[in-house]
Amino acid sequence: MPIATVNPATGETLEEFTAQSPDEVDRRIAGAAEAFRALRRTTFETRAEWMRATADILEHETDRIAATMTIEMGKTIGAAKAEATKCVRGMRYYADNAERLLADEPYAHPDKVGASSAYVTYQPLGPILAVMPWNFPLWQVVRFAAPALMVGNTGLLKHASNVPRTALYLDTLFTRGGFPEGSFATLLIGSSDVEQVLTDPRIRAATLTGSEPAGRSVAEIAGRHIKKTVLELGGSDPFVVMPSADLDKAAKVATTARCQNNGQSCIAAKRFIVHEDCYDEFAERFVAAMTALKVGDPMDEETDVGPLATESGRDDVEQLVADAVGKGAKVLCGGDTPDRPGWWYPPTVLADITPSMRMYAEEVFGPVAQLYRVGSLAEAVELANVTTFGLGANAWTRDGDEQAAFVRDLEAGMVTINGMVTSYPELPFGGVKNSGYGRELGAPGPKEFCNAKTVWIS
């Protein structure tokens, strides 16, 4: 795939980029290794000062980088501004809290291990390779970079090839805030060059957010070289609605949960599993809300849904819907590709989904909702868990026993009750099953790329 900025609203190629040479890539890896030697010896206070300065820069430049994201991958301008604001919040959270989250952990009874003192101290590993996707091109980088830099690690970014302008913005952002040169840098390379970087002995670990095949590839390469990885992969999140739910609110949130980021989010709700006692009422509200969304120019503040990011992504959604309809799925709204330049697909709701249809098992990365009818909580949980994915799950009920059952039984890294799955700097983020392993954010996130060093003193 060429490294290029292509406007998905029109299909027009705006700028093409030349991949960095092997010598330039080596220079940047060397720079990250050299910066690590300096950064690891700085104090939390110093790193926090730099992180706050970086957050201030990003806050000041929100409109600029938001426009870049919208032009490169089609998210609405409102969503792009919100993403930049979230990044600022994440940076400030780790600037304020990293020292506390990474404080030494003393063992309360050192005499039991024959010591006068024993504790665990968290130390950085070194340069970390981050392989990142296009769908949240700023946030998914920052949610790795902010905690990693506050630990004292350095970072090298291999970003998706369709967001090079965003990648180059990130290339200098942290050094502009005060971090030493080389602390965070972009590698403008193709996917075929990732293995050479990952196997370099100066790279100590890797994190990837992206597709399941990409995750398997990076994990396999890293495993051969005994390198730690954190993977956040796909999702086919359930959105369960029980009879006691507030149906008006559930339908409204369901619409956002499915169509956020033009439907291109790993944690977007994709399978709407509704109890038969409230199915018709919910379906009516949900289809009406999906139909009412405004599809149009992503630079227009009034637009709800913009284009899909890539032509291949739009084609994948078309094919999944066509497969389902051809096998008997019922289209409740949407389902027809607009005849216009760019890579558009309308908010769509399908019912009567069966296991013979591809979308029953595959992730649909676009604004297409699958609607299922179930007769009990047990049936809802069984259907929710049938997928190979396990990223997030949503459940709507005001019954306390049902809430407890969903928290206990849904196979997911995150369960949200009467809301929609999202990410917060304060809370761990990640999945189970084929959605990956490890955690970002919260208290566990920074520790993923630390040496948890045990100290015993006589």
Coordinates of C-alpha atoms in Angstrom, one line a residue:
M1 CA 0.0 0.0 0.0
P2 CA 1.5 3.4 -1.0
I3 CA 2.2 6.0 1.7
A4 CA -0.2 8.7 0.7
T5 CA -2.9 11.1 1.9
V6 CA -6.1 10.3 0.0
N7 CA -9.3 12.2 0.9
P8 CA -11.9 9.5 1.4
A9 CA -14.7 12.0 0.8
T10 CA -13.6 12.4 -2.8
G11 CA -11.1 9.6 -3.5
E12 CA -8.6 12.3 -4.5
T13 CA -4.9 11.6 -3.8
L14 CA -3.6 14.8 -2.2
E15 CA 0.0 13.9 -1.4
E16 CA 2.3 11.0 -1.8
F17 CA 5.3 10.3 0.5
T18 CA 8.5 8.5 -0.1
A19 CA 9.3 5.8 2.5
Q20 CA 12.4 6.5 4.7
S21 CA 15.5 4.7 3.6
P22 CA 17.0 1.9 5.6
D23 CA 19.8 4.3 6.7
E24 CA 17.3 6.8 7.9
V25 CA 15.3 4.1 9.8
D26 CA 18.6 2.9 11.4
R27 CA 19.4 6.5 12.4
R28 CA 16.0 6.8 14.1
I29 CA 16.4 3.6 15.9
A30 CA 19.8 4.7 17.1
G31 CA 18.3 8.0 18.2
A32 CA 15.7 6.2 20.2
A33 CA 18.3 4.1 21.9
E34 CA 20.5 7.1 22.7
A35 CA 17.5 9.1 24.0
F36 CA 16.5 6.2 26.3
R37 CA 19.9 6.4 28.0
A38 CA 19.2 10.0 28.9
L39 CA 15.4 9.8 29.5
R40 CA 15.6 6.8 31.9
R41 CA 17.7 9.0 34.3
T42 CA 15.3 11.9 34.3
T43 CA 12.8 12.4 37.2
F44 CA 9.1 12.0 37.0
E45 CA 8.8 15.7 37.8
T46 CA 10.9 16.6 34.7
R47 CA 9.0 14.2 32.4
A48 CA 5.7 15.5 33.7
E49 CA 6.8 19.1 32.9
W50 CA 7.6 18.0 29.4
M51 CA 4.3 16.1 29.0
R52 CA 2.2 19.0 30.2
A53 CA 4.0 21.3 27.8
T54 CA 3.2 18.8 25.0
A55 CA -0.4 18.7 26.0
D56 CA -0.5 22.5 25.9
I57 CA 0.9 22.5 22.3
L58 CA -1.7 19.9 21.2
E59 CA -4.5 21.9 22.9
H60 CA -3.4 25.0 21.0
E61 CA -3.2 23.1 17.7
T62 CA -6.5 21.1 18.1
D63 CA -8.2 22.7 15.1
R64 CA -5.2 22.1 12.8
I65 CA -4.6 18.4 13.6
A66 CA -8.4 17.8 13.7
A67 CA -8.6 19.0 10.1
T68 CA -5.7 16.8 9.1
M69 CA -7.3 13.7 10.6
T70 CA -10.6 14.5 8.8
I71 CA -9.0 15.0 5.5
E72 CA -6.9 11.8 5.8
M73 CA -9.4 9.3 7.1
G74 CA -12.8 10.9 7.0
K75 CA -13.9 11.1 10.6
T76 CA -16.2 14.1 11.2
I77 CA -14.5 17.3 12.2
G78 CA -16.4 17.2 15.5
A79 CA -15.1 13.7 16.3
A80 CA -11.6 14.8 15.3
K81 CA -11.6 17.7 17.7
A82 CA -12.9 15.5 20.4
E83 CA -10.1 13.0 19.8
A84 CA -7.5 15.7 20.1
T85 CA -9.1 16.9 23.3
K86 CA -9.1 13.4 24.7
C87 CA -5.3 13.1 23.9
V88 CA -4.7 16.3 25.8
R89 CA -6.6 14.9 28.8
G90 CA -4.6 11.6 28.6
M91 CA -1.3 13.4 28.5
R92 CA -2.2 15.5 31.6
Y93 CA -3.6 12.5 33.4
Y94 CA -0.2 10.6 33.1
A95 CA 1.8 13.8 33.8
D96 CA -0.2 14.1 37.1
N97 CA -0.4 10.4 38.1
A98 CA 2.5 8.4 36.6
E99 CA 4.7 8.8 39.6
R100 CA 2.0 7.5 41.9
L101 CA 1.0 4.7 39.6
L102 CA 4.6 3.5 39.3
A103 CA 5.7 4.0 42.9
D104 CA 7.8 1.3 44.5
E105 CA 5.7 -1.4 46.2
P106 CA 7.2 -2.5 49.5
Y107 CA 6.6 -5.9 50.9
A108 CA 5.0 -5.5 54.3
H109 CA 6.8 -8.5 55.9
P110 CA 10.4 -8.5 54.7
D111 CA 11.4 -10.7 57.7
K112 CA 9.4 -13.6 56.2
V113 CA 11.9 -13.6 53.3
G114 CA 14.9 -13.1 55.5
A115 CA 15.4 -9.4 54.5
S116 CA 15.4 -6.1 56.3
S117 CA 13.7 -4.6 53.2
A118 CA 12.0 -6.0 50.1
Y119 CA 10.1 -4.2 47.4
V120 CA 9.3 -4.1 43.7
T121 CA 10.4 -1.1 41.6
Y122 CA 9.2 -0.4 38.1
Q123 CA 11.9 0.5 35.5
P124 CA 11.7 1.3 31.8
L125 CA 12.6 -1.3 29.2
G126 CA 14.0 0.9 26.3
P127 CA 12.8 1.7 22.8
I128 CA 9.3 0.4 22.1
L129 CA 7.9 -0.1 18.6
A130 CA 4.3 1.0 18.2
V131 CA 2.4 -0.2 15.1
M132 CA -0.8 1.8 14.9
P133 CA -4.0 2.0 12.8
W134 CA -5.7 4.8 11.0
N135 CA -9.1 4.9 12.7
F136 CA -8.1 6.9 15.7
P137 CA -4.8 8.2 14.3
L138 CA -4.0 10.5 17.2
W139 CA -5.5 8.9 20.3
Q140 CA -4.3 5.4 19.7
V141 CA -0.7 6.7 19.5
V142 CA -1.0 9.0 22.4
R143 CA -2.6 6.4 24.7
F144 CA 0.6 4.4 24.2
A145 CA 3.1 7.2 24.1
A146 CA 2.0 9.3 27.1
P147 CA 2.4 6.5 29.7
A148 CA 5.4 5.0 27.9
L149 CA 7.3 8.3 27.9
M150 CA 6.3 9.0 31.5
V151 CA 7.8 5.6 32.5
G152 CA 11.1 6.6 30.8
N153 CA 10.8 4.5 27.6
T154 CA 11.2 5.9 24.1
G155 CA 8.9 5.2 21.2
L156 CA 9.1 4.5 17.5
L157 CA 5.9 4.8 15.5
K158 CA 5.0 2.8 12.4
H159 CA 1.7 4.4 11.5
A160 CA -0.9 3.3 9.0
S161 CA 0.1 4.2 5.4
N162 CA -3.0 6.3 4.8
V163 CA -2.4 8.8 7.6
P164 CA 1.2 10.1 6.9
R165 CA 0.4 13.7 7.7
T166 CA -0.8 12.7 11.2
A167 CA 2.2 10.5 11.6
L168 CA 4.6 13.3 10.8
Y169 CA 2.8 15.6 13.1
L170 CA 3.4 13.1 15.9
D171 CA 7.0 12.8 14.8
T172 CA 7.9 16.1 16.4
L173 CA 5.2 16.7 18.9
F174 CA 6.9 15.4 22.0
T175 CA 10.3 16.9 21.3
R176 CA 8.5 20.2 20.8
G177 CA 7.2 19.8 24.3
G178 CA 10.7 19.3 25.7
F179 CA 11.5 15.6 25.5
P180 CA 15.0 14.8 24.3
E181 CA 15.5 14.4 20.6
G182 CA 14.8 10.8 19.6
S183 CA 12.4 10.1 22.5
F184 CA 9.5 9.7 20.1
A185 CA 9.9 9.4 16.3
T186 CA 7.9 8.3 13.3
L187 CA 9.2 5.6 10.9
L188 CA 7.6 6.3 7.5
I189 CA 7.8 2.7 6.3
G190 CA 5.5 0.1 4.8
S191 CA 4.2 -3.0 6.6
S192 CA 6.7 -5.2 4.9
D193 CA 9.5 -3.3 6.7
V194 CA 8.1 -3.9 10.2
E195 CA 9.9 -7.2 10.8
Q196 CA 13.3 -5.8 10.2
V197 CA 12.6 -3.1 12.8
L198 CA 11.1 -5.4 15.3
T199 CA 14.0 -7.9 15.1
D200 CA 16.5 -5.1 15.7
P201 CA 18.1 -5.8 19.1
R202 CA 17.8 -2.2 20.1
I203 CA 13.9 -2.5 20.1
R204 CA 12.9 -4.0 23.4
A205 CA 9.2 -4.6 23.0
A206 CA 6.2 -3.8 20.7
T207 CA 2.6 -2.8 20.9
L208 CA 0.1 -3.1 18.0
T209 CA -3.5 -1.9 17.6
G210 CA -5.0 -3.3 14.4
S211 CA -6.3 -6.4 12.7
E212 CA -6.1 -9.9 14.0
P213 CA -3.8 -11.1 11.2
A214 CA -1.4 -8.1 11.8
G215 CA -1.4 -9.0 15.5
R216 CA -0.6 -12.6 14.9
S217 CA 2.3 -11.6 12.6
V218 CA 3.8 -9.1 15.1
A219 CA 3.4 -11.5 18.0
E220 CA 5.0 -14.4 16.1
I221 CA 8.0 -12.3 15.1
A222 CA 8.4 -10.8 18.6
G223 CA 8.0 -14.3 20.1
R224 CA 10.9 -15.6 18.1
H225 CA 13.1 -12.9 19.6
I226 CA 11.7 -13.1 23.1
K227 CA 10.2 -9.6 23.1
K228 CA 7.1 -8.4 25.0
T229 CA 4.0 -7.4 23.1
V230 CA 0.7 -5.8 23.8
L231 CA -2.0 -6.4 21.2
E232 CA -5.4 -4.7 20.8
L233 CA -7.1 -6.3 17.9
G234 CA -10.6 -6.5 16.5
G235 CA -13.9 -6.7 18.2
S236 CA -17.5 -7.6 17.5
D237 CA -19.0 -6.1 20.6
P238 CA -22.5 -7.1 21.7
F239 CA -25.1 -4.6 22.9
V240 CA -27.6 -6.5 24.9
V241 CA -31.0 -4.9 25.7
M242 CA -33.3 -6.4 28.4
P243 CA -36.9 -5.5 29.1
S244 CA -36.2 -3.3 32.2
A245 CA -33.9 -1.0 30.1
D246 CA -34.7 2.6 29.4
L247 CA -35.4 2.0 25.7
D248 CA -35.3 5.6 24.5
K249 CA -31.9 6.1 26.0
A250 CA -30.7 2.6 24.9
A251 CA -31.7 3.2 21.3
K252 CA -30.0 6.6 21.3
V253 CA -26.8 5.3 22.8
A254 CA -26.9 2.3 20.5
T255 CA -26.9 4.6 17.5
T256 CA -23.8 6.4 18.7
A257 CA -22.2 3.1 19.7
R258 CA -22.6 1.7 16.2
C259 CA -21.8 4.8 14.2
Q260 CA -19.1 6.5 16.2
N261 CA -16.1 7.2 13.9
N262 CA -18.3 6.4 10.9
G263 CA -18.7 2.8 12.3
Q264 CA -14.9 2.2 12.2
S265 CA -14.0 1.4 15.8
C266 CA -12.9 -1.9 17.4
I267 CA -15.1 -1.1 20.4
A268 CA -18.1 0.0 18.4
A269 CA -21.2 -2.1 19.3
K270 CA -21.9 -4.3 16.3
R271 CA -24.4 -7.0 17.4
F272 CA -27.6 -5.8 19.0
I273 CA -29.1 -8.6 21.1
V274 CA -32.6 -7.7 22.3
H275 CA -35.0 -9.6 24.5
E276 CA -38.2 -10.5 22.7
D277 CA -40.3 -8.7 25.2
C278 CA -38.9 -5.3 24.1
Y279 CA -37.5 -6.2 20.7
D280 CA -40.2 -4.5 18.6
E281 CA -40.1 -1.3 20.6
F282 CA -36.3 -1.1 20.6
A283 CA -36.0 -1.9 16.9
E284 CA -38.4 0.8 16.0
R285 CA -36.5 3.4 18.0
F286 CA -33.1 2.2 16.8
V287 CA -34.0 2.1 13.1
A288 CA -35.5 5.6 13.3
A289 CA -32.4 6.9 15.0
M290 CA -30.1 5.3 12.5
T291 CA -32.2 6.6 9.6
A292 CA -32.1 10.1 11.0
L293 CA -28.3 10.4 11.0
K294 CA -26.9 13.0 8.6
V295 CA -24.4 11.5 6.2
G296 CA -22.3 14.1 4.4
D297 CA -19.2 16.3 4.3
P298 CA -17.0 15.4 7.3
M299 CA -15.8 19.0 7.5
D300 CA -19.3 20.1 8.2
E301 CA -20.0 20.4 11.9
E302 CA -23.6 19.2 11.4
T303 CA -22.5 15.9 9.8
D304 CA -23.0 12.7 11.9
V305 CA -21.4 10.1 9.5
G306 CA -18.7 10.7 7.0
P307 CA -17.1 8.4 4.5
L308 CA -15.3 5.2 5.2
A309 CA -11.5 5.6 5.3
T310 CA -10.5 3.5 2.4
E311 CA -11.9 2.1 -0.8
S312 CA -11.0 -1.5 0.3
G313 CA -12.8 -0.9 3.6
R314 CA -15.9 0.3 1.9
D315 CA -15.8 -2.7 -0.4
D316 CA -15.5 -5.1 2.5
V317 CA -18.6 -3.6 4.1
E318 CA -20.5 -3.9 0.8
Q319 CA -19.5 -7.5 0.4
L320 CA -20.5 -8.5 4.0
V321 CA -23.9 -6.9 3.6
A322 CA -24.5 -8.4 0.2
D323 CA -23.5 -11.8 1.6
A324 CA -26.0 -11.5 4.4
V325 CA -28.9 -10.2 2.2
G326 CA -28.2 -12.9 -0.3
K327 CA -28.7 -15.5 2.4
G328 CA -31.9 -14.0 3.8
A329 CA -31.1 -11.1 6.0
K330 CA -33.7 -8.4 6.1
V331 CA -32.6 -4.7 5.5
L332 CA -34.4 -2.4 8.0
C333 CA -32.6 0.7 6.8
G334 CA -29.7 1.6 4.6
G335 CA -27.9 -1.1 2.7
D336 CA -27.3 0.8 -0.6
T337 CA -24.0 2.4 -1.6
P338 CA -24.5 6.0 -2.7
D339 CA -23.5 6.8 -6.2
R340 CA -21.0 9.6 -5.5
P341 CA -17.2 10.0 -5.5
G342 CA -15.5 8.8 -2.3
W343 CA -16.0 5.8 -0.1
W344 CA -19.5 6.2 1.4
Y345 CA -21.8 3.7 3.1
P346 CA -25.0 4.6 4.9
P347 CA -26.1 3.7 8.4
T348 CA -27.6 0.2 8.0
V349 CA -29.6 -2.2 10.2
L350 CA -30.0 -5.8 9.3
A351 CA -32.2 -8.4 11.0
D352 CA -32.6 -12.2 10.6
I353 CA -28.9 -12.8 10.8
T354 CA -27.9 -16.5 10.7
P355 CA -24.6 -18.4 11.3
S356 CA -24.3 -19.1 7.6
M357 CA -23.7 -15.3 7.0
R358 CA -20.1 -14.0 7.1
M359 CA -20.9 -11.1 9.4
Y360 CA -22.2 -13.6 12.0
A361 CA -18.5 -14.4 12.7
E362 CA -16.6 -11.5 11.0
E363 CA -16.1 -7.9 12.2
V364 CA -18.0 -5.4 10.1
F365 CA -15.9 -2.2 10.1
G366 CA -18.5 0.3 9.0
P367 CA -21.9 1.7 10.2
V368 CA -23.8 -1.6 9.9
A369 CA -25.8 -3.0 12.8
Q370 CA -26.9 -6.6 13.3
L371 CA -30.2 -7.0 15.2
Y372 CA -30.9 -10.3 17.0
R373 CA -34.0 -11.4 19.0
V374 CA -33.5 -13.6 22.1
G375 CA -35.8 -15.1 24.7
S376 CA -33.8 -15.0 27.9
L377 CA -30.7 -13.6 29.6
A378 CA -29.0 -17.0 29.2
E379 CA -29.7 -16.9 25.4
A380 CA -28.4 -13.4 25.2
V381 CA -25.1 -14.3 27.0
E382 CA -24.6 -17.4 24.8
L383 CA -25.1 -15.3 21.6
A384 CA -22.9 -12.5 22.9
N385 CA -20.1 -15.0 23.6
V386 CA -20.3 -17.0 20.4
T387 CA -17.8 -14.7 18.6
T388 CA -14.1 -15.4 18.7
F389 CA -13.5 -11.8 19.8
G390 CA -13.7 -10.5 23.3
L391 CA -12.9 -6.8 23.4
G392 CA -15.9 -4.9 24.9
A393 CA -19.5 -5.7 25.7
N394 CA -22.5 -3.5 26.5
A395 CA -25.6 -4.6 28.5
W396 CA -28.7 -2.6 29.3
T397 CA -30.9 -3.5 32.3
R398 CA -32.0 -1.9 35.5
D399 CA -32.2 -5.3 37.2
G400 CA -29.3 -5.7 39.7
D401 CA -29.2 -9.5 39.4
E402 CA -29.1 -9.2 35.6
Q403 CA -26.3 -6.7 35.8
A404 CA -24.2 -9.0 38.0
A405 CA -24.8 -11.9 35.6
F406 CA -23.6 -9.9 32.6
V407 CA -20.5 -8.7 34.4
R408 CA -19.7 -12.3 35.5
D409 CA -20.6 -14.1 32.2
L410 CA -19.8 -11.8 29.3
E411 CA -16.4 -12.9 27.8
A412 CA -14.8 -9.5 27.3
G413 CA -12.0 -7.3 28.6
M414 CA -14.5 -4.5 29.3
V415 CA -18.2 -4.6 30.2
T416 CA -20.3 -1.5 30.3
I417 CA -23.8 -1.5 32.0
N418 CA -26.3 1.1 30.7
G419 CA -23.8 2.9 28.6
M420 CA -21.4 2.3 25.7
V421 CA -17.9 0.9 25.8
T422 CA -15.3 3.7 25.5
S423 CA -11.7 4.3 26.7
Y424 CA -10.7 6.5 29.6
P425 CA -7.1 7.3 30.7
E426 CA -8.1 6.3 34.2
L427 CA -9.3 2.7 33.4
P428 CA -7.5 -0.3 31.8
F429 CA -8.3 -1.0 28.2
G430 CA -7.9 -4.3 26.3
G431 CA -9.5 -7.6 25.4
V432 CA -9.5 -11.4 25.7
K433 CA -9.8 -14.2 23.2
N434 CA -8.8 -13.1 19.6
S435 CA -9.1 -9.4 20.6
G436 CA -5.6 -9.5 22.0
Y437 CA -3.8 -9.4 25.3
G438 CA -2.2 -7.0 27.7
R439 CA -3.7 -3.7 28.8
E440 CA -3.3 0.0 27.9
L441 CA -4.3 2.9 30.1
G442 CA -5.2 3.0 33.7
A443 CA -2.7 1.7 36.2
P444 CA -1.8 -1.6 34.3
G445 CA -1.0 0.3 31.1
P446 CA 2.3 2.0 32.1
K447 CA 3.5 -1.2 33.7
E448 CA 3.2 -3.3 30.6
F449 CA 6.5 -1.9 29.3
C450 CA 8.3 -2.0 32.6
N451 CA 10.8 -4.3 34.3
A452 CA 9.1 -5.1 37.6
K453 CA 12.4 -5.5 39.4
T454 CA 12.3 -7.3 42.8
V455 CA 14.7 -5.9 45.3
W456 CA 15.9 -7.8 48.4
I457 CA 18.1 -6.1 51.0
S458 CA 19.7 -8.0 53.9

